[in-house]
Coordinates of C-alpha atoms and ligand atoms in Angstrom, one line a residue:
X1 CA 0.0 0.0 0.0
X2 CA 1.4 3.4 -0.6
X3 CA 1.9 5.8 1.2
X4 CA 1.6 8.7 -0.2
X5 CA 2.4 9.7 -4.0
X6 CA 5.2 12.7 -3.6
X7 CA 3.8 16.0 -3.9
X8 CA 3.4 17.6 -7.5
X9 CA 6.4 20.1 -7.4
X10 CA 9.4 18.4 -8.2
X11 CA 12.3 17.7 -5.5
X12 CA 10.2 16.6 -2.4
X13 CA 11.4 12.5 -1.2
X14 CA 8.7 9.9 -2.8
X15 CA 7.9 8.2 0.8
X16 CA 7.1 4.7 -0.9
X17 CA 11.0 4.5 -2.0
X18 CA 10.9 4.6 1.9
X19 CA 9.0 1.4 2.5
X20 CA 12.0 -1.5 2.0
X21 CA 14.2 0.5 4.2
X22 CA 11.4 0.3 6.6
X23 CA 10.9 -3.6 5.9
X24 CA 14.6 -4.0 6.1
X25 CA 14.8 -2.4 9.4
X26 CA 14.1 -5.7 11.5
X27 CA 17.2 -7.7 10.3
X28 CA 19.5 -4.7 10.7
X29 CA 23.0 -5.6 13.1
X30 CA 23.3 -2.7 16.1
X31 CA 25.6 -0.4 14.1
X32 CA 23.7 -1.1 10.9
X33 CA 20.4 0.4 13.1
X34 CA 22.1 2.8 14.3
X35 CA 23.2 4.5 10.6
X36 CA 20.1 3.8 9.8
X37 CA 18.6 6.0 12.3
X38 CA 20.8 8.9 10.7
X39 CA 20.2 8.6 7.5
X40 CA 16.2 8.7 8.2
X41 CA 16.1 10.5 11.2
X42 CA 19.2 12.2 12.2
X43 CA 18.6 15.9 12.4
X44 CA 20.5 17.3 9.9
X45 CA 20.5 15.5 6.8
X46 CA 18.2 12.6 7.8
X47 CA 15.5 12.1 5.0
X48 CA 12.2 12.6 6.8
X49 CA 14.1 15.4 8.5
X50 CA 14.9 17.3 4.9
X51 CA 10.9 16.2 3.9
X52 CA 9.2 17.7 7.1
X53 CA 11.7 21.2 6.4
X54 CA 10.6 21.4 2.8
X55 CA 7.0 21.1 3.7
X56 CA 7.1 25.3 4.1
X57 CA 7.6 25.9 0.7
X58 CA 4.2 23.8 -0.3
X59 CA 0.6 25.3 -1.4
X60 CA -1.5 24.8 2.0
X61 CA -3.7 21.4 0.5
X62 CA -0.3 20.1 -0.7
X63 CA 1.0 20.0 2.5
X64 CA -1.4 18.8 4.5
X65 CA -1.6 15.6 2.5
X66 CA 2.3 15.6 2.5
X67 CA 3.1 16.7 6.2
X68 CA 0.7 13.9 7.0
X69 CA 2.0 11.1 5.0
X70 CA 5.7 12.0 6.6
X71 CA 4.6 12.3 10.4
X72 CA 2.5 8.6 9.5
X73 CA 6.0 7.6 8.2
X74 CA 8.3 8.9 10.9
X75 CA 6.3 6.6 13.7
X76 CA 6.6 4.0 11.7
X77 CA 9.9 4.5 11.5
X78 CA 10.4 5.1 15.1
X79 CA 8.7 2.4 16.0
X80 CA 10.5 0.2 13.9
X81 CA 14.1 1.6 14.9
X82 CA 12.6 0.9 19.3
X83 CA 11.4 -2.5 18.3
X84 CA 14.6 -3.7 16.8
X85 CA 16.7 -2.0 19.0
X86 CA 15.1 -3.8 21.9
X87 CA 15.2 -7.3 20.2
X88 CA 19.1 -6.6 19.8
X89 CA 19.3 -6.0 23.2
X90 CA 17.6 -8.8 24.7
X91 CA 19.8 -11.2 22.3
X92 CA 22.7 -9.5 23.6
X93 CA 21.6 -10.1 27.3
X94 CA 21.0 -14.2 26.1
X95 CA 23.9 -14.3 25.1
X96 CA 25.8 -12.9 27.9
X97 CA 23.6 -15.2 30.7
X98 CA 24.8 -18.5 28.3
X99 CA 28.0 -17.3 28.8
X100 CA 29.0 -17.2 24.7
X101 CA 32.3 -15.3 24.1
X102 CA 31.7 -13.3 20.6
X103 CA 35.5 -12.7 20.9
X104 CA 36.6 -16.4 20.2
X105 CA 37.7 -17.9 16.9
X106 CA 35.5 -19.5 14.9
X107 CA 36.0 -23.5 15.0
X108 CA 37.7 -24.9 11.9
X109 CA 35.5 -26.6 9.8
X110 CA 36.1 -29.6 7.5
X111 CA 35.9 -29.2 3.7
X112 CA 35.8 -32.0 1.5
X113 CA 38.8 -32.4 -0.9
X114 CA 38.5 -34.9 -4.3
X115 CA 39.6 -38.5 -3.7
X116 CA 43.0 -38.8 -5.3
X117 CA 41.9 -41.7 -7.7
X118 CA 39.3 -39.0 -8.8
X119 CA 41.9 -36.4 -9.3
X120 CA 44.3 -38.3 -11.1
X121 CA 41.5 -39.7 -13.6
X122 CA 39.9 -36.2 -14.2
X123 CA 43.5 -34.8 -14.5
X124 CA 44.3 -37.6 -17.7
X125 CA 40.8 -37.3 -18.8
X126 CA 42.1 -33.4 -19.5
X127 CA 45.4 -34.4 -21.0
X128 CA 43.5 -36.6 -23.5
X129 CA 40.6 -34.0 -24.1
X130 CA 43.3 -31.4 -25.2
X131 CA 44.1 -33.4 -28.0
X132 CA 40.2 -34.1 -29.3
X133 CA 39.7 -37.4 -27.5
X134 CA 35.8 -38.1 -26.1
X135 CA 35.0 -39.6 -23.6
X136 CA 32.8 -43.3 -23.8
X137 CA 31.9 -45.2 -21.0
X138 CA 30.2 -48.9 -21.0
X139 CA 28.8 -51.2 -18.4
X140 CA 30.4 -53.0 -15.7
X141 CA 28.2 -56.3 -16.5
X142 CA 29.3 -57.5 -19.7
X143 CA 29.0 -60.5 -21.8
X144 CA 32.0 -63.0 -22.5
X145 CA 31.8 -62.1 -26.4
X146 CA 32.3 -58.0 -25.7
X147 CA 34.5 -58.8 -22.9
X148 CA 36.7 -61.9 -24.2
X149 CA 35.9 -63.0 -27.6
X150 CA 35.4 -59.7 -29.5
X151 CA 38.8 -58.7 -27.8
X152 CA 40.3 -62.2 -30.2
X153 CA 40.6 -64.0 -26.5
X154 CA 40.6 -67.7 -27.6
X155 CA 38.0 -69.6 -26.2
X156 CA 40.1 -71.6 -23.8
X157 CA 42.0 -68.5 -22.7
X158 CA 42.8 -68.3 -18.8
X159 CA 41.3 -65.0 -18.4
X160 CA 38.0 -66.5 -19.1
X161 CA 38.2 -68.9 -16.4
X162 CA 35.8 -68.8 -12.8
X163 CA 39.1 -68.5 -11.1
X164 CA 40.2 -65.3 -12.5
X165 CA 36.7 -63.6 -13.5
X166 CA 33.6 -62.9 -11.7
X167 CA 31.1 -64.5 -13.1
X168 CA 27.1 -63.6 -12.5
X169 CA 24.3 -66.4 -12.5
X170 CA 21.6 -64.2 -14.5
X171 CA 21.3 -64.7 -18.1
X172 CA 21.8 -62.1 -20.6
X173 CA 19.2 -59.8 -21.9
X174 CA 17.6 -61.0 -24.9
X175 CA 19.8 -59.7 -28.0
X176 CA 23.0 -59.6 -26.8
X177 CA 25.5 -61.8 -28.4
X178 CA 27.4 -64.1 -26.8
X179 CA 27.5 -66.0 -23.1
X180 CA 27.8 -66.0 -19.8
X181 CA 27.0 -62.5 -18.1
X182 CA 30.6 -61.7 -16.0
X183 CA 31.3 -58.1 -14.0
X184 CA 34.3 -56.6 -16.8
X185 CA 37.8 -57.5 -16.3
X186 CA 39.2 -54.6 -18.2
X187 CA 37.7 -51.4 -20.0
X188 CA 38.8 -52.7 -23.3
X189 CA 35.0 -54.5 -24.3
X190 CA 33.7 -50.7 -24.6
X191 CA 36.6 -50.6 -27.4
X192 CA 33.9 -53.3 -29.3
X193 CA 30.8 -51.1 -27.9
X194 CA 32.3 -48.2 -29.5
X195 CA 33.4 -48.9 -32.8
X196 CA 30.4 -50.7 -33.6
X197 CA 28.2 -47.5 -32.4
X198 CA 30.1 -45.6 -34.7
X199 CA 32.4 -45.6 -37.4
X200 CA 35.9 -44.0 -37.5
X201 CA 37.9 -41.8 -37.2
X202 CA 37.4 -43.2 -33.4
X203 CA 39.8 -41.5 -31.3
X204 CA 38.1 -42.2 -26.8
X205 CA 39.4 -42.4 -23.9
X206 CA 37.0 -44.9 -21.3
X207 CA 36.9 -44.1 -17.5
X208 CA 35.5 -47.2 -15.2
X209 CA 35.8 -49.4 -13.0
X210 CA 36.8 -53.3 -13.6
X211 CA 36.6 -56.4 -11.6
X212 CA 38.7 -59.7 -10.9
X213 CA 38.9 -62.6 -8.5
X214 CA 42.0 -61.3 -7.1
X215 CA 42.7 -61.2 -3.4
X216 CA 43.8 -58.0 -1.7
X217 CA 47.1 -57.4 -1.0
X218 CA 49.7 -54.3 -1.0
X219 CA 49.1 -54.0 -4.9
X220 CA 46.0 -55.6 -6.2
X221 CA 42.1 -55.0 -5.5
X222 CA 39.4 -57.0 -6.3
X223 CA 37.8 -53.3 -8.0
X224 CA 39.9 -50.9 -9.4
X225 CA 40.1 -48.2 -11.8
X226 CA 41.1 -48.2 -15.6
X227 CA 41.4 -45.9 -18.3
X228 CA 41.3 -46.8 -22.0
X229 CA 42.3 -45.4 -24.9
X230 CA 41.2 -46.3 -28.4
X231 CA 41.8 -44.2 -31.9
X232 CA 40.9 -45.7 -35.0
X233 CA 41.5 -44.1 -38.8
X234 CA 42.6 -44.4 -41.6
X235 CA 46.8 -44.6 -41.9
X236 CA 47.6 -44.5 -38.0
X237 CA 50.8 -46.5 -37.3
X238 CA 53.3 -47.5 -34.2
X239 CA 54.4 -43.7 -34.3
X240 CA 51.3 -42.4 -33.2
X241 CA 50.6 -44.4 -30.3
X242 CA 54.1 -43.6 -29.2
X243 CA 54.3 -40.0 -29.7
X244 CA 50.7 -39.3 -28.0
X245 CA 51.8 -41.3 -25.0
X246 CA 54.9 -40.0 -24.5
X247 CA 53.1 -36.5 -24.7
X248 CA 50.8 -37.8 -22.1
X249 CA 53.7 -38.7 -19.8
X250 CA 55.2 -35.8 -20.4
X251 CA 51.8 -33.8 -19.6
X252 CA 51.1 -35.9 -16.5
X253 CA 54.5 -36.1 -14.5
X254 CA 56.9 -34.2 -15.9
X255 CA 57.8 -32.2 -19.6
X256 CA 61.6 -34.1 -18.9
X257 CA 60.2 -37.4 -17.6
X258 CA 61.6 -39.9 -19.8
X259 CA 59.7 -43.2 -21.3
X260 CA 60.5 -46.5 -22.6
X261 CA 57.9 -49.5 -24.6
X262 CA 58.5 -53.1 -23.9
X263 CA 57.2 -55.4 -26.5
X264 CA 54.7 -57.5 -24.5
X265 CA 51.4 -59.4 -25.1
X266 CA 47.6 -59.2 -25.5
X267 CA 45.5 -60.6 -27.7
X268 CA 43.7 -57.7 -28.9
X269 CA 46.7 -55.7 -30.1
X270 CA 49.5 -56.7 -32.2
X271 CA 52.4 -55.6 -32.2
X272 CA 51.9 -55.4 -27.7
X273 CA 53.7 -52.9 -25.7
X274 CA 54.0 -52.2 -21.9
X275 CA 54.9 -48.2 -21.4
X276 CA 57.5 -47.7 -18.4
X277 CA 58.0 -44.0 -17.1
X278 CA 61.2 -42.9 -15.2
X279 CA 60.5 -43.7 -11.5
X280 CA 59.4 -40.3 -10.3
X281 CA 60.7 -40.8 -6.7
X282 CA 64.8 -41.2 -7.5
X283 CA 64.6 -40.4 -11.1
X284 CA 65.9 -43.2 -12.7
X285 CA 68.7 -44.2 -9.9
X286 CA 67.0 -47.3 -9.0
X287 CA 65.4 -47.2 -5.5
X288 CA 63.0 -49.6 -3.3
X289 CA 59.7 -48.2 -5.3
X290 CA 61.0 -49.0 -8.9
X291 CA 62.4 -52.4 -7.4
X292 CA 66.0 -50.8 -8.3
X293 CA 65.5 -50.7 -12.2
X294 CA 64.6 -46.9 -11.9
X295 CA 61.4 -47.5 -14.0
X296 CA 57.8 -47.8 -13.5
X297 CA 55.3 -49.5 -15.8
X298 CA 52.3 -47.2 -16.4
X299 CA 50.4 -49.1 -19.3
X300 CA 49.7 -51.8 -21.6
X301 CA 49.0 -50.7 -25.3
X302 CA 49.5 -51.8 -28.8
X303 CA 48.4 -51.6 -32.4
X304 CA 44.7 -52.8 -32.8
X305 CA 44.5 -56.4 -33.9
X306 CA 43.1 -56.9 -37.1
X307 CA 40.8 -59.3 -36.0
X308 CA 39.0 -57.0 -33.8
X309 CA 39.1 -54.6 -36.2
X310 CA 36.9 -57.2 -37.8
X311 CA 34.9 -58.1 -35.2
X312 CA 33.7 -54.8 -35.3
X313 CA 32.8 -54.9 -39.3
X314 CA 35.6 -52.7 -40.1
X315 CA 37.9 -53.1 -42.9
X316 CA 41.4 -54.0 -41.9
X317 CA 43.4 -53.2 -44.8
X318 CA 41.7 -49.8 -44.1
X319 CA 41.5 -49.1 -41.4
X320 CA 44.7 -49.2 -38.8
X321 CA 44.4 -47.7 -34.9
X322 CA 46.2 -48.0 -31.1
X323 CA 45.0 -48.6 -27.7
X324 CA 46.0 -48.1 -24.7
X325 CA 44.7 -49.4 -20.9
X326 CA 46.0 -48.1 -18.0
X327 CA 44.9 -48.1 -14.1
X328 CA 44.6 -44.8 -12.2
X329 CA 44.5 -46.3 -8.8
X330 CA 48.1 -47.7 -9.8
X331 CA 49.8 -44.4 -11.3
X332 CA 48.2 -42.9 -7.5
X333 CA 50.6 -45.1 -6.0
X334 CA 53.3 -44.4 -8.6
X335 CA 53.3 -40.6 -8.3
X336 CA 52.7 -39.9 -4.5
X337 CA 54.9 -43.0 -3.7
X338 CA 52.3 -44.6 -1.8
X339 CA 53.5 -48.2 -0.9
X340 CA 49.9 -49.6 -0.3
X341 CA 46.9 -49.9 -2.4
X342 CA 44.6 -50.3 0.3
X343 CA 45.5 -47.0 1.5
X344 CA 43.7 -46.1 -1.3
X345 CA 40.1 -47.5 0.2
X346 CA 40.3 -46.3 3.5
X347 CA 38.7 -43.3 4.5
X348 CA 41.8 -42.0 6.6
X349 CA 42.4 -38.3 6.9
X350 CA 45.8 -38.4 7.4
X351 CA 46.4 -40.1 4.6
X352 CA 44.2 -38.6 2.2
X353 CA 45.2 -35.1 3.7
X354 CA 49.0 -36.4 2.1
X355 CA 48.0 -37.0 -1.3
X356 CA 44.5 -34.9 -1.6
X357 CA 46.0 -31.6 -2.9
X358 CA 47.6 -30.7 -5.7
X359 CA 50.6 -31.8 -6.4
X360 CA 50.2 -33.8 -3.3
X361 CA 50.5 -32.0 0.5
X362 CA 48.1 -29.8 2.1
X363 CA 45.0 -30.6 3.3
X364 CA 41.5 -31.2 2.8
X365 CA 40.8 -28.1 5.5
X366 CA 40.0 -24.4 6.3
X367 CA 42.8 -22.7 7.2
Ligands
LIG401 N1 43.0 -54.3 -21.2 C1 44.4 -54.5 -20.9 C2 44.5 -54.9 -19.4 O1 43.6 -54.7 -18.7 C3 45.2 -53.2 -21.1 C4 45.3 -52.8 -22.6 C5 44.3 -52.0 -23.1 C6 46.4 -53.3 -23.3 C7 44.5 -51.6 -24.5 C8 46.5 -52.9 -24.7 C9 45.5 -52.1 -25.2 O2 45.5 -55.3 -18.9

């Protein structure tokens, strides 16, 4: 409701600009109020002071209306101003009987801080997105064909056995090829899942987690962490795969960090290569961590086979690519030196507050 409208000669205060003020007046701290007070009521320059002096100057009707519509105000006002005044002083007197010290420091308070498993994946997530990789995820419950047998696993092969792979007792869903239903030992069936969704140039990286029927111990967990890496074209060779990794090494620990490749084995790629980086706690001297060799094996990778090329309907005189698996909980360990995978799963502060920042150090608190 207004008011009052402001009189019809210019330069007199329009009261309704008054009302939040008035609103605002209950919330107000103690020196808050008191400014307040001046600025509306202090004698010389207070604005329902300057409004009640102007009111001379009016023709008689206008300032009756007026004069009346500012005295209505100014109670309000007054009112207002006593009431809150009052409540701040009956707080303060609360206060003072529970014996709370305004004076003393606030208490610390905990924040939160990324999981370092988190932070490393989102960190080589980055390095990859840099140079045009996407990201493609798939599900843990997979089938033996997308898991094994797409991936040019033999049939008999010891991967596939109960021993090594957890296998679930539901059947698959209707449509899906091939077998037994088994959580994923590896990232590498969404390799399958993505190049038949579409058709290259592929070039992915694949976050998630994996499973196997390993025990726990210092360096292996029953669920763990990988990150794959798949780019498919037309003419890619050996050189790419190396020159991309090594960039990604270089992005990830250090621009000097140096690398090797190992030939090794999987079925799904051909030529098969294991990627060591220079330990990165004594630099290539040899030390307990790198078992004295002054290396550290980050990832398996390799040339796509052709065979899963043509699992996947794609040409293989065509079409070349690389691929690359690696597991973030590992490189954890590897960069902070962290001599337990377990570590990893506890929730222990002092542990985390190590590793949680940055570049490792710090903590996950409020200074
Ligand atoms: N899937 C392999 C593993 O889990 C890693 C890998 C991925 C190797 C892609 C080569 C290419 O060990």
């Amino acid at each position: 409701m207004s008011v009052s409208s402001a009189p019809v000669s210019t330069g007199y205060p329009n009261l309704d600009a008054l009302l939040p003020r008035l609103e605002a007046i209950s919330a107000l701290t103690a020196e808050a109020l008191e400014a307040e007070q001046i600025a509306i009521l202090g004698r010389k320059s207070g604005l329902l002071t300057a409004a009640l002096k102007s009111l001379a100057a009016l023709p008689v009707e206008e300032r009756k209306r007026y004069g009346a519509a500012v005295n209505q105000l100014k109670v309000r006002f007054e009112t207002a101003f006593a009431g809150r005044a009052e409540a701040l002083e009956a707080d303060r007197r609360v206060r003072e009987a529970a014996g709370v010290d305004l004076s003393m420091p606030g208490r610390r308070r905990w924040v939160g801080a990324e999981h370092p498993v988190t932070k490393v994946v989102d960190e080589i997530l980055g390095i990859f997105r840099e140079l045009g990789f996407a990201i493609a995820t798939g599900p843990e419950v997979e089938t033996e064909w997308y898991n094994f047998l797409a991936l040019n696993f033999p049939a008999d092969h010891p991967a596939m056995d109960m021993h090594d792979t957890l296998y679930l007792d539901a059947p698959p869903a209707a449509g899906e090829p091939g077998g037994k239903l088994l959580l994923r030992t590896h990232t590498s069936p969404v390799q399958i899942r993505t190049l038949l969704a579409s058709p290259p140039p592929v070039r992915v990286v694949i976050p998630g987690m994996v499973y196997r029927n390993d025990a726990m111990d210092a360096s292996h967990l029953p669920a763990f962490s990988q990150i794959e890496g798949l780019a498919v074209d037309e003419g890619i060779s050996f050189v790419d795969l190396k020159a991309t990794l090594t960039h990604f090494a270089h992005r990830f620990f250090s621009p000097t960090t140096r690398t090797r490749f190992r030939p090794s084995f999987f079925p799904f790629t051909e030529p098969s290569a294991e990627m060591d980086v220079e330990c990165q706690l004594c630099h290539g001297n040899g030390c307990p961590a790198c078992k004295g060799t002054g290396w550290m094996e980050i990832l398996g990778c390799g040339m796509v086979h052709p065979a899963v090329l043509e699992n996947c309907n794609l040409d293989s005189e065509k079409f070349t690519g690389w691929a690359f698996g690696m597991g973030p909980h590992r490189i954890v360990l590897l960069r902070y030196g962290v001599p337990d995978i377990r570590l990893l799963l506890g929730g222990d502060m002092r542990f985390l507050e190590q590793v949680g920042q940055p570049g490792g150090g710090g903590g996950g608190r409020d200074a």
